[in-house]
Short mmCIF file of C-alpha atoms in Angstrom, two decimals:
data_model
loop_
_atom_site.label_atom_id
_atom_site.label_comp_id
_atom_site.label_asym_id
_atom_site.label_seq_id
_atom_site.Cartn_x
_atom_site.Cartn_y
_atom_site.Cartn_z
CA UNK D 1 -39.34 18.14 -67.41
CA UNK D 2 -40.34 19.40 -70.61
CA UNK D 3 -44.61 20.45 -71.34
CA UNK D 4 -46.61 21.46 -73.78
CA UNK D 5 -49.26 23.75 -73.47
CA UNK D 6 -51.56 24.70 -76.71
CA UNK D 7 -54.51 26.86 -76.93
CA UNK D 8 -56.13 28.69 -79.76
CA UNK D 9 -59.00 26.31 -81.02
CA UNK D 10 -62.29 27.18 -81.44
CA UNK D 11 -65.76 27.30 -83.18
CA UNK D 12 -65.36 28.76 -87.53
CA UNK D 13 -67.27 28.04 -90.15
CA UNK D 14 -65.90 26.02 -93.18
CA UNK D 15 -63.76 28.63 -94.99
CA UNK D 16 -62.52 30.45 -92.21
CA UNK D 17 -58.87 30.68 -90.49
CA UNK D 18 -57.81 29.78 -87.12
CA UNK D 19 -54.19 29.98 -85.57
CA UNK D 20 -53.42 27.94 -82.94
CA UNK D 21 -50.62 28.48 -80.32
CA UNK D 22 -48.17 26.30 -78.16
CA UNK D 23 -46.21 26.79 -75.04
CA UNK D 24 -42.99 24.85 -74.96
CA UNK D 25 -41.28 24.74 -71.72
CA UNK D 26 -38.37 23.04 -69.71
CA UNK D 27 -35.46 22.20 -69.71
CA UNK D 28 -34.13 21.80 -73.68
CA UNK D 29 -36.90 22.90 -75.21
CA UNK D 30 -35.18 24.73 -78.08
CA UNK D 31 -33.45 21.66 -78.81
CA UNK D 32 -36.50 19.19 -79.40
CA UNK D 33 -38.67 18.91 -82.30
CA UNK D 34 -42.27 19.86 -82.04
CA UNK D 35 -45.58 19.92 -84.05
CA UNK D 36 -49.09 19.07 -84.23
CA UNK D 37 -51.54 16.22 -84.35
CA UNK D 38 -55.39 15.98 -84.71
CA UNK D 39 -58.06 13.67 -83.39
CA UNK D 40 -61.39 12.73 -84.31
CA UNK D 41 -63.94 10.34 -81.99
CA UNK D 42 -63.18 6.44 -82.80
CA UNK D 43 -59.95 7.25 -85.15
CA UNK D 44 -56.47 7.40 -84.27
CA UNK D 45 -54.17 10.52 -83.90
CA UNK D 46 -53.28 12.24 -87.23
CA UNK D 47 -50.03 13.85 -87.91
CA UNK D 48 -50.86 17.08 -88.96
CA UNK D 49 -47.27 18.93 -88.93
CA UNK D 50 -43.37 19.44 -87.47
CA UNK D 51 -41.06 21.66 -87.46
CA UNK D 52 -37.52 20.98 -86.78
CA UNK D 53 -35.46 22.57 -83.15
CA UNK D 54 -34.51 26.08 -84.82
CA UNK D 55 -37.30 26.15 -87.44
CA UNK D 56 -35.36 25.34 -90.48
CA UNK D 57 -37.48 22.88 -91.86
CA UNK D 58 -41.07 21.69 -91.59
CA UNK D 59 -43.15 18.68 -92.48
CA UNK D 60 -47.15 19.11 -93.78
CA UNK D 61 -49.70 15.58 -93.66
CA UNK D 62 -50.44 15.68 -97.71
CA UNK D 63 -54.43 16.75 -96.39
CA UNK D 64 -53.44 20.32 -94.93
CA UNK D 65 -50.65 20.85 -97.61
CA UNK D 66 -50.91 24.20 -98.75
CA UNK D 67 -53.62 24.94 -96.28
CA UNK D 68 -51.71 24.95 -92.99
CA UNK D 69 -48.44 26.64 -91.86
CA UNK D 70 -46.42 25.84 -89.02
CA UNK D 71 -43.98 28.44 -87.85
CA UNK D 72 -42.02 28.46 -84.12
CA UNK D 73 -40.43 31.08 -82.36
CA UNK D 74 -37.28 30.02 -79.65
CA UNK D 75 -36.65 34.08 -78.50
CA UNK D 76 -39.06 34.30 -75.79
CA UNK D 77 -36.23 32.17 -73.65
CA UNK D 78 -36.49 29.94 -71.65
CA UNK D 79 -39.71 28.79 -73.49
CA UNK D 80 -40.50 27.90 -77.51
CA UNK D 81 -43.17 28.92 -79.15
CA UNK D 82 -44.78 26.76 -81.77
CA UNK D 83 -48.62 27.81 -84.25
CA UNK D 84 -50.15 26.49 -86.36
CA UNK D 85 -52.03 29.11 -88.57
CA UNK D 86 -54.75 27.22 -90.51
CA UNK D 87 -56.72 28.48 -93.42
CA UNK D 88 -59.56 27.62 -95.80
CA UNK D 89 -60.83 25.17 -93.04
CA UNK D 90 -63.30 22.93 -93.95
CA UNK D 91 -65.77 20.84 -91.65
CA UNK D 92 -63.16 17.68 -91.84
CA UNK D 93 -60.61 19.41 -90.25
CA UNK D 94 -62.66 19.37 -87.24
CA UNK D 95 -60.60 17.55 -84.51
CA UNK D 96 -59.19 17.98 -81.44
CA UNK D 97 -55.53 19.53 -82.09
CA UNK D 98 -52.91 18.34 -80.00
CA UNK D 99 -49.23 19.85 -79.26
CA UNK D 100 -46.33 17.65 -79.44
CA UNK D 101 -42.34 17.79 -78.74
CA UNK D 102 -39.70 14.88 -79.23
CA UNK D 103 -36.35 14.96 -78.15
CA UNK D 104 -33.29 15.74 -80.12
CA UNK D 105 -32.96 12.62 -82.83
CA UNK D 106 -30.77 12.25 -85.79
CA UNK D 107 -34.36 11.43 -87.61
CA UNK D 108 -36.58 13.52 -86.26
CA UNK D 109 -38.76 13.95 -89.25
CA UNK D 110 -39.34 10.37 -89.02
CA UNK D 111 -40.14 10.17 -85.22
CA UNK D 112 -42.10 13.32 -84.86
CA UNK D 113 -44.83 11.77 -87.61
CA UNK D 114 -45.03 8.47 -85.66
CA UNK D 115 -47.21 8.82 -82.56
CA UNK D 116 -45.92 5.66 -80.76
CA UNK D 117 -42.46 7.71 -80.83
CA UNK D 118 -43.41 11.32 -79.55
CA UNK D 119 -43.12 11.60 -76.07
CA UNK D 120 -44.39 14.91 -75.06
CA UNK D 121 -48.33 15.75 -75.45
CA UNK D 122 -50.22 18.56 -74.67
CA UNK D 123 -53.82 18.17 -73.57
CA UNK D 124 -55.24 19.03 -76.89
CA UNK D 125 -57.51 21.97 -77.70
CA UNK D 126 -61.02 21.60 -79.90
CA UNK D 127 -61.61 23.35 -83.34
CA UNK D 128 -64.90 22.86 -85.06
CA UNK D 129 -65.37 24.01 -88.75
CA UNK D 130 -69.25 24.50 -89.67
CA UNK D 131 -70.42 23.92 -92.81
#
């Protein structure tokens, strides 16, 4: 059964940069598609970014374009590796930051961007950018 596990968040002021990590593990990991999402109280979960199984391409939401970079790493077998390095944060980028994987799929750039489709989550971990 494939899990996600991220960690990395934290407290920065606005300005600042933050890289988060994520754990990938189980069985076919390297083959699925994984990135990140973000949540705020009383909104719904934001795409933030993907990356495709080997790392050949990745996908940005237009608000972190530029800002964010999403990188993964499938040598420390049997698990993948996925972060999220963040700069210039500012306070609206303060969310709880959630992992995600989705199986192998002939569109997975659509799938991993559409929350109703992604089927593995990670608990989430909080970053909060002071102004």
């Amino acid at each position: 059964q494939v899990a996600v596990v991220e960690s990395g968040g934290g407290l920065v002021q606005a300005g600042d940069s933050l890289r988060l990590s994520c754990v990938g593990s189980g069985s076919g990991i390297r083959d699925y598609a994984m990135g990140w999402y973000r949540q705020t109280p009383g909104k719904a979960r934001e795409f933030v970014a993907g990356i495709s199984a080997y790392g050949a391409t990745d996908l940005y939401a237009n608000s972190v374009k530029g800002r964010f970079t999403i990188s993964r790493d499938n040598t420390q077998m049997p698990q993948s590796m996925v972060y999220l390095e963040m700069t210039t944060l500012q306070p609206e980028d303060t969310a709880l930051y959630y992992c995600v994987a989705d199986p192998p799929r002939r569109e997975w750039w659509s799938a991993i961007r559409d929350p109703s489709r992604v089927q593995v989550w990670g608990l989430g971990t909080q970053v909060t950018v002071s102004s």
